[in-house]
Backbone as a chain_set.jsonl record, in Angstrom:
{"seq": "XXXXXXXXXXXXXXXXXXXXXXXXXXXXXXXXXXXXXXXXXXX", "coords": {"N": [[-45.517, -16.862, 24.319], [-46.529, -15.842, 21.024], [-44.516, -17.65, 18.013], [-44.165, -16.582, 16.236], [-44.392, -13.629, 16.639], [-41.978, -13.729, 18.855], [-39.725, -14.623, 16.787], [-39.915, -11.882, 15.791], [-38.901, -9.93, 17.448], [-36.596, -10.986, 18.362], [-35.015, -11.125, 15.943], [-35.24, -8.127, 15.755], [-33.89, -7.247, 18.038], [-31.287, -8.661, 17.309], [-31.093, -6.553, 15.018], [-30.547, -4.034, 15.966], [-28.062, -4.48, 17.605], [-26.185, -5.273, 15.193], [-26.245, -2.776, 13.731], [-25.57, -1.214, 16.116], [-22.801, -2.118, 16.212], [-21.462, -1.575, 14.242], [-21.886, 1.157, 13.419], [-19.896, 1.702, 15.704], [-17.492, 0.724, 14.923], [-17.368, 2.32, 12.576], [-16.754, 4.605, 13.805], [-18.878, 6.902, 13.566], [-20.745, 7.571, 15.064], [-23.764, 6.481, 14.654], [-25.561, 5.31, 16.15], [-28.405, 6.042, 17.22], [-29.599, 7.247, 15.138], [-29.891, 4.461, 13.767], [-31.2, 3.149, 15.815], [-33.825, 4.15, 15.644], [-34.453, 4.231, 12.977], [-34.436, 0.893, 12.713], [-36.592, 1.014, 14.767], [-38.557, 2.189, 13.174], [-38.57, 0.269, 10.658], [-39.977, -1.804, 11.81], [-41.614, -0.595, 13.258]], "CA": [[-45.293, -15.895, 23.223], [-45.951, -16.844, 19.726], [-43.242, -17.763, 17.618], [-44.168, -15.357, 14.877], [-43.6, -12.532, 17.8], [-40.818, -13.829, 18.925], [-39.202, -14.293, 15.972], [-39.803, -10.583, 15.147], [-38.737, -9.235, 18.705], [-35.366, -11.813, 18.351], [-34.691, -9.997, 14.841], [-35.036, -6.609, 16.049], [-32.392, -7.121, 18.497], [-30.141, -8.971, 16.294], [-30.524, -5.586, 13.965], [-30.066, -3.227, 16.717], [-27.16, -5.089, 17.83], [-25.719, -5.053, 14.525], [-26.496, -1.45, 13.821], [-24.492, -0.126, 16.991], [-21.7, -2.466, 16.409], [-21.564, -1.106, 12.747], [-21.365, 2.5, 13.947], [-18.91, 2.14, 16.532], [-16.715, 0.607, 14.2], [-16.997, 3.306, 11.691], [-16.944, 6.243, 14.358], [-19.96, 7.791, 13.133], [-21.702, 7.979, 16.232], [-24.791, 6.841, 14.101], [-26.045, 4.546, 16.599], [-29.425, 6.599, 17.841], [-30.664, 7.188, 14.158], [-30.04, 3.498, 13.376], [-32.31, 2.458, 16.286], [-34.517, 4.934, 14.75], [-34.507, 3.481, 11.297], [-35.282, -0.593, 13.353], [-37.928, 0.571, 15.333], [-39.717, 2.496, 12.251], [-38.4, -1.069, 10.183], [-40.103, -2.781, 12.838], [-42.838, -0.498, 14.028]], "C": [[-45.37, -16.635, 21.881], [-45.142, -16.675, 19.111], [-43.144, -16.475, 16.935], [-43.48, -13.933, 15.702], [-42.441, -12.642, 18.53], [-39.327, -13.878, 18.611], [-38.937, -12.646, 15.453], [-38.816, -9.581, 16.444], [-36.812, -9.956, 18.098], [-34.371, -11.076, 17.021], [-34.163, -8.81, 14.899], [-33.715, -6.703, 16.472], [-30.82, -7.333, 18.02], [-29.855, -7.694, 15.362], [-30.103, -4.583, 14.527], [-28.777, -3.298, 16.966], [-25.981, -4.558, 16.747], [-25.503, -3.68, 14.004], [-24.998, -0.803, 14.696], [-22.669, -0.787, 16.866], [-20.658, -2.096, 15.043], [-20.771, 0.616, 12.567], [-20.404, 2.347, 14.643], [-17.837, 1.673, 15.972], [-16.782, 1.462, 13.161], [-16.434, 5.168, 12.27], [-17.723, 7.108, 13.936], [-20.61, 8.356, 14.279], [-23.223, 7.452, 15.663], [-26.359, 5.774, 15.21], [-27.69, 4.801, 16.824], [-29.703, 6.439, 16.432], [-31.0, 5.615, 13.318], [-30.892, 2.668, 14.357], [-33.797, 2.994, 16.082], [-35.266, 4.233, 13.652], [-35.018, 1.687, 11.783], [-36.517, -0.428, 14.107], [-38.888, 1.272, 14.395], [-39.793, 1.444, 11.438], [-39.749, -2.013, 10.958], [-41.479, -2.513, 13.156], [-44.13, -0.378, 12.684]], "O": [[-44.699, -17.609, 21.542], [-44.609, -15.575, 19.262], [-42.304, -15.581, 17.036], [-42.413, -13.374, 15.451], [-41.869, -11.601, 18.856], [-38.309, -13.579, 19.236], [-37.931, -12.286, 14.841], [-38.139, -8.607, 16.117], [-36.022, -9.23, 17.493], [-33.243, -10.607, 17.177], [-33.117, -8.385, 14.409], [-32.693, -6.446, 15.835], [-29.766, -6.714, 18.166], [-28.723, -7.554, 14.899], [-29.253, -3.949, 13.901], [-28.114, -2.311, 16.646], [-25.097, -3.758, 17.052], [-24.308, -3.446, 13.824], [-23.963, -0.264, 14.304], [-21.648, -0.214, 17.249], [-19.451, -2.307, 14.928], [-19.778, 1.068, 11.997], [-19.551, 3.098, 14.171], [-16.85, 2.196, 16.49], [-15.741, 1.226, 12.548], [-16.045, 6.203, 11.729], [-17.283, 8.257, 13.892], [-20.959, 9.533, 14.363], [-24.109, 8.056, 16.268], [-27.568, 5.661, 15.004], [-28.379, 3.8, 16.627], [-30.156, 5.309, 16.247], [-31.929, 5.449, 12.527], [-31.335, 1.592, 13.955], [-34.79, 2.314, 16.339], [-36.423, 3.817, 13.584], [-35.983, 1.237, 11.165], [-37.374, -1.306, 14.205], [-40.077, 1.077, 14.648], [-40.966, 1.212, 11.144], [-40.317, -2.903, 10.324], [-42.366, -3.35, 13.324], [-45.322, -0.28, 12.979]]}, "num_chains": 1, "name": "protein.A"}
């Protein structure tokens, strides 16, 4: 895998990650439109 893609894949998750852990500490529930918002970031 090249780095460059790996790096970007490694990212994502780190923002996903952060995202749901973001929401569930606020009780929003917002988790689904924030993986939303990383994979249009992303895609």
């Amino acid at each position: 895998m090249p780095n460059s893609l790996q790096l970007k894949v490694w990212t994502l998750i780190a923002y996903v990650i952060i995202m749901t852990l973001i929401s569930i500490w606020l009780h929003e529930g917002t988790a689904p439109s924030s993986l939303l918002m990383a994979a249009g970031a992303f895609g």
